[in-house]
Coordinates of C-alpha atoms in Angstrom, one line a residue:
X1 CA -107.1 -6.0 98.5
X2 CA -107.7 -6.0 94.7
X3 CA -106.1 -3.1 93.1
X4 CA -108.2 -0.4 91.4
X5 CA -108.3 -0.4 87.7
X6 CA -106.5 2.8 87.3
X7 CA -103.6 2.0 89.3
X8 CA -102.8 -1.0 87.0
X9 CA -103.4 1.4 84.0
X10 CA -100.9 3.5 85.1
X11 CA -98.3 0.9 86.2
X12 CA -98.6 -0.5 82.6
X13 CA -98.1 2.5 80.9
X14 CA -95.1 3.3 82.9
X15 CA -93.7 -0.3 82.2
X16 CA -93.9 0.3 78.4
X17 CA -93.0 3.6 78.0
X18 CA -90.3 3.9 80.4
X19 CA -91.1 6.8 81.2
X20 CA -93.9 9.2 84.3
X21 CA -93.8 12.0 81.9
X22 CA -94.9 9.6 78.1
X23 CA -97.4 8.0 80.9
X24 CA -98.9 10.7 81.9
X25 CA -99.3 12.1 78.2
X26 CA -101.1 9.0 77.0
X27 CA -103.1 8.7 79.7
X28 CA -104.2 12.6 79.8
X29 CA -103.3 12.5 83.8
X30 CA -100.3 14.9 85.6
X31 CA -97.0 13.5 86.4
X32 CA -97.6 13.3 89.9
X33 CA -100.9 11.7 89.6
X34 CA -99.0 8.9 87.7
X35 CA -96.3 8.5 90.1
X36 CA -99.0 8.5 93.1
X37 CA -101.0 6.0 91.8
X38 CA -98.0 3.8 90.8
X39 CA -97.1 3.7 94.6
X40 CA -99.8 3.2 95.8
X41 CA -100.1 0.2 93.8
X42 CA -96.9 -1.1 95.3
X43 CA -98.1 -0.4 98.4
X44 CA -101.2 -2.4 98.4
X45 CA -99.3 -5.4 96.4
X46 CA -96.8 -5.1 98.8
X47 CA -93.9 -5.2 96.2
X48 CA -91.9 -3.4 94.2
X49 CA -92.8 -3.1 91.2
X50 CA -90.5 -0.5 89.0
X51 CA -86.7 0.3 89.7
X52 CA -86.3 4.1 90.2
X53 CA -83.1 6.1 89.3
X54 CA -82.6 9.6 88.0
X55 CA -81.5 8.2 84.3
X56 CA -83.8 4.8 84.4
X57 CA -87.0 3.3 85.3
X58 CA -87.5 -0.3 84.4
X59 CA -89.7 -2.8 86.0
X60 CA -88.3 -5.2 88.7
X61 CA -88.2 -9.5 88.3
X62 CA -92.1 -9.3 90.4
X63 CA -92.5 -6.2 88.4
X64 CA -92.2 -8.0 84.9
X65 CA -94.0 -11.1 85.9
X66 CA -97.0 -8.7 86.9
X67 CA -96.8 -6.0 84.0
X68 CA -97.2 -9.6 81.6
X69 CA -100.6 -10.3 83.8
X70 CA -101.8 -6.7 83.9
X71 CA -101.3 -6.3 79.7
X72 CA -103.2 -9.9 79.2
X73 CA -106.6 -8.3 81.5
X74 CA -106.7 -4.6 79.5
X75 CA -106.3 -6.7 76.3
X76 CA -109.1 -8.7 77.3
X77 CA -110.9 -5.8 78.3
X78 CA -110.4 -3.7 75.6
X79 CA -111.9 -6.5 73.3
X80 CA -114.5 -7.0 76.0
X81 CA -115.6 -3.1 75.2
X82 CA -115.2 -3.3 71.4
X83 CA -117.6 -6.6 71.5
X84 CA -120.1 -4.7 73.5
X85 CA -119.5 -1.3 71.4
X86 CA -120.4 -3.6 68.4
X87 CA -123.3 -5.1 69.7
X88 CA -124.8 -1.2 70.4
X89 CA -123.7 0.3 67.4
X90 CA -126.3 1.2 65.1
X91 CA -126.1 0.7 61.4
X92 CA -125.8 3.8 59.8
X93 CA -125.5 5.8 56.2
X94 CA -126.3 5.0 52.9
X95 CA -126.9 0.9 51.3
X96 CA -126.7 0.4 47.8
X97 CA -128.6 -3.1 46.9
X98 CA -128.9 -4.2 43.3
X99 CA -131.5 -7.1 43.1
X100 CA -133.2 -8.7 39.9
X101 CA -136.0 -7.1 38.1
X102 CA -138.5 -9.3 38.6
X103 CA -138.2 -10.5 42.0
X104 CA -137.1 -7.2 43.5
X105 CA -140.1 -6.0 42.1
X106 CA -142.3 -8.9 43.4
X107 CA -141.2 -10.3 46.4
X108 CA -138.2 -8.2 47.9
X109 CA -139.6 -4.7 47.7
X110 CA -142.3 -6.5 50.1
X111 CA -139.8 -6.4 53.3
X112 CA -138.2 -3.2 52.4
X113 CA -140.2 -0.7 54.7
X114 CA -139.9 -3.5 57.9
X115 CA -136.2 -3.3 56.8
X116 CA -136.1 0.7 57.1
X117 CA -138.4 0.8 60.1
X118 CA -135.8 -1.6 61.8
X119 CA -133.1 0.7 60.8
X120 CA -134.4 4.0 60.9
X121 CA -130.5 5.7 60.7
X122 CA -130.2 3.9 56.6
X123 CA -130.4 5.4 53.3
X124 CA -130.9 2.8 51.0
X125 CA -130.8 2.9 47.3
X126 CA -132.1 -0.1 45.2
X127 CA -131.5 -1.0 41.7
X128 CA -133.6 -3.7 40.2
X129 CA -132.1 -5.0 36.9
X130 CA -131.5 -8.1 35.5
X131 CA -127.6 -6.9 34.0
X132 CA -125.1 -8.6 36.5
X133 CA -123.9 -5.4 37.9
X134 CA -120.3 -5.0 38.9
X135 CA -119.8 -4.0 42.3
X136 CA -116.8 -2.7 42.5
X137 CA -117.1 -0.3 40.1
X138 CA -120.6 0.9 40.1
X139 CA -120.1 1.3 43.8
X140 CA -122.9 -1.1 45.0
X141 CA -122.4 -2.6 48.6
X142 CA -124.7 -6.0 47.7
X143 CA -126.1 -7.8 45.1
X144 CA -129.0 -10.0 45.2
X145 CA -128.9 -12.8 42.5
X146 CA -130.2 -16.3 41.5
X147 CA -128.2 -19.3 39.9
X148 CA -124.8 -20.2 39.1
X149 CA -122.2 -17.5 40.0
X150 CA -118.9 -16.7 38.3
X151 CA -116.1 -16.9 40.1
X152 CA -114.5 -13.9 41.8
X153 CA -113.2 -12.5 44.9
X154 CA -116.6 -11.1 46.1
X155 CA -118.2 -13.1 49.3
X156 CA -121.3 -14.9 48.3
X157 CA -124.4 -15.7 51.3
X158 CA -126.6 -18.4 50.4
X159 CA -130.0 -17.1 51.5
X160 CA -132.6 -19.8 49.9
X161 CA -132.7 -22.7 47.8
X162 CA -134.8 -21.5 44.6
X163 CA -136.8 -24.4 42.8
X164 CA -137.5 -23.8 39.0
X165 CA -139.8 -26.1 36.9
X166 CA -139.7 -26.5 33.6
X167 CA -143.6 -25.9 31.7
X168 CA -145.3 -25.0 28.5
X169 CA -149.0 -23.9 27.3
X170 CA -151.4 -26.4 26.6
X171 CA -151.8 -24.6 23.4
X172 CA -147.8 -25.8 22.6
X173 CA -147.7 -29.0 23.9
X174 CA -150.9 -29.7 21.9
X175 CA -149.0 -28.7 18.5
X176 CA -145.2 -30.0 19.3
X177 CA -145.8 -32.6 21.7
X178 CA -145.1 -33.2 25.1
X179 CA -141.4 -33.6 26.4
X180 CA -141.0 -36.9 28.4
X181 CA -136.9 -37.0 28.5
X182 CA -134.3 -33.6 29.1
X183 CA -132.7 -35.2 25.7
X184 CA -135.8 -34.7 23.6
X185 CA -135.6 -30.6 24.7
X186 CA -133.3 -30.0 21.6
X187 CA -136.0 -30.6 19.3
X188 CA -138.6 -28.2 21.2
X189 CA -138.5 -24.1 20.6
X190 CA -136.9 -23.5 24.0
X191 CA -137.3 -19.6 25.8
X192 CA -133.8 -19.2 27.2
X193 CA -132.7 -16.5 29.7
X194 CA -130.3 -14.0 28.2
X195 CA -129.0 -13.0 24.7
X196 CA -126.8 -16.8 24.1
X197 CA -128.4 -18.6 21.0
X198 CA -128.1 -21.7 22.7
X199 CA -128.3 -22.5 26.9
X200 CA -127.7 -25.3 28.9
X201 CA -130.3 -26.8 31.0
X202 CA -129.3 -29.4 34.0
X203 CA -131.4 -32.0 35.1
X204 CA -130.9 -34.3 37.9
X205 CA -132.8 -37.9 37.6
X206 CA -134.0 -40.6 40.3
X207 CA -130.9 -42.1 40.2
X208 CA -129.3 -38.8 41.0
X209 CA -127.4 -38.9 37.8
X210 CA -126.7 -35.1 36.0
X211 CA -128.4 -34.7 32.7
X212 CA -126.8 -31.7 30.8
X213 CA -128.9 -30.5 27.6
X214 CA -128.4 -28.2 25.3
X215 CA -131.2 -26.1 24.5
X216 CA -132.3 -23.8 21.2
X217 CA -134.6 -21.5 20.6
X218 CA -136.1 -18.5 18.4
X219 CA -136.8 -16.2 21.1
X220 CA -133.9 -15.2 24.3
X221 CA -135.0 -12.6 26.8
X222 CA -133.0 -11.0 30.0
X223 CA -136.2 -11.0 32.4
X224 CA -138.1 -13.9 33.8
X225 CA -141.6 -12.1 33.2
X226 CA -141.0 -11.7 29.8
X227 CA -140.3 -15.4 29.2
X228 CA -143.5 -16.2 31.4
X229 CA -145.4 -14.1 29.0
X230 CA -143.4 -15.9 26.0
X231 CA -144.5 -19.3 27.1
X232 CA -148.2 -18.1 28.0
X233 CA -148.7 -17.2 24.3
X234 CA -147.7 -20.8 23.4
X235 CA -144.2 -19.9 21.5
X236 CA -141.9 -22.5 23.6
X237 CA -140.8 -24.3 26.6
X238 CA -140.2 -22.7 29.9
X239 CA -137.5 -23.7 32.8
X240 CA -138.1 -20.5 35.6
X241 CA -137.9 -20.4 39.1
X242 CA -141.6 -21.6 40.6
X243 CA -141.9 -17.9 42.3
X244 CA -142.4 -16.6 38.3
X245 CA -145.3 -19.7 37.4
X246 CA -146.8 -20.8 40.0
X247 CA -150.2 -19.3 39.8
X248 CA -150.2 -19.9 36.2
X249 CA -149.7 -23.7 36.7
X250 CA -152.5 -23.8 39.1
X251 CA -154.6 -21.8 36.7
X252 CA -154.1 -24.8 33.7
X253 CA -152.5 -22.0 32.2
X254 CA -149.2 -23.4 32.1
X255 CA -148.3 -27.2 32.3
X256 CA -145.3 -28.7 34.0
X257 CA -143.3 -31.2 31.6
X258 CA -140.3 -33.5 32.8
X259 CA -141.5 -33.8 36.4
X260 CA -139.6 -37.4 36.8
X261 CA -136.4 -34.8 35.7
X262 CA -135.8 -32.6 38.6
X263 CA -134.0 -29.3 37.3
X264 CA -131.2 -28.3 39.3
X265 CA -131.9 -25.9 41.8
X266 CA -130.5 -22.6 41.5
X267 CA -129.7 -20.3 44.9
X268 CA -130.7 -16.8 45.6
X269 CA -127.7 -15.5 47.2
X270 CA -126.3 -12.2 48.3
X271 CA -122.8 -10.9 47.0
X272 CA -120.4 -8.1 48.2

């Protein structure tokens, strides 16, 4: 006969504490109930399982070797019930996401309502800059950015390889020339991300070799859209992700340059 769950619940409780009375308490059950269902364990095993005196109660030699089995099957099925709880649970309260300007904008504020349809019990607040936020203290949960990350303690999710081309306008390359090696990029006006007067700009070539180059340029911007514009109007060289040029490239509007020099890619990854 297999003993009923509540039975070994009971016994196990008694073996720890010591004690009916702390059983019963922890368990929300009577005294009596406890002691019932303790003997009526015994007598279905057909041992016994506790010694009883009016100052002690401590588990005989079967009674140890059984309490040891009995705490290795609630453990198990305690975690059994916290996997499943888990699996039911249903996110829940607010989600702070900062992502960057122009491809929050353009491509993830696209899956944003299949996102809150999917999770109907989320608040979620977006920020879409291109200023590297800090989480910790600006209180946002995730961060969604492209490139080469600093180190920190944060935990970083690869989500998608990001390929990035490097192009100018007709208009420049008429006027300065066209690129044909990373090395001859130092002599070109170069439209660099961020506020640094010079950037470096990785190529990989068909030997799989690195190519580091240090680029220069008269104009620096924070936002990829603005550089796009930048290099429409002829005033430089471009490296973006493909996402930001694509349709201008297929429009003539913006030429590739280098395309024996693959740039290397840069990730979109989520931080928190």
């Amino acid at each position: 006969m297999v003993p009923r769950f509540d039975y070994l619940q009971a016994f196990v409780r008694v073996a720890e504490t010591g004690s009916f009375s702390e059983a019963a308490r922890r368990l929300g059950l009577s005294k009596s109930m406890i002691s019932r269902q303790v003997s009526s364990l015994e007598a279905d095993l057909g041992v016994r399982l506790l010694h009883r005196t009016t100052r002690s109660l401590s588990p005989t030699e079967a009674g140890r070797a059984y309490l040891e089995r009995c705490q290795r099957i609630l453990a198990d099925l305690d975690e059994a019930n916290l996997l499943v709880s888990h699996l039911q649970a249903v996110p829940r309260g607010r989600l702070r996401i900062s992502a960057p300007l122009s491809f929050g904008i353009g491509h993830l504020a696209e899956a944003l309502p299949g996102f809150l349809e999917r999770y109907p019990e989320i608040e979620l607040e977006m920020g879409f800059t291109d200023r590297h936020v800090d989480l910790v203290e600006e209180g946002w949960d995730v961060a969604v950015r492209i490139g080469r990350l600093a180190d920190s303690s944060l935990i970083v999710r690869r989500l998608a390889p990001v390929r990035r081309v490097v192009a100018a306008s007709p208009s420049y390359l008429e006027r300065r020339g066209r690129p044909t090696r990373p090395e001859e990029l130092p002599g070109h006006d170069c439209l660099t991300h961020g506020g640094a007067v010079a950037s470096e700009w990785r190529f990989v070539d068909a030997a799989g070799q690195s190519i580091p180059v240090e680029v220069h340029g008269r104009f620096h911007a924070d936002n990829g859209d603005v550089l796009r514009v930048m290099a429409l109007a002829g005033l430089g060289v471009v490296l973006l992700p493909t996402f930001f040029m694509g349709d201008d490239i297929r429009a003539g509007k913006l030429v590739p340059v280098l395309e024996d020099f693959v740039p290397l890619d840069a990730s979109l990854n989520a931080v928190y």
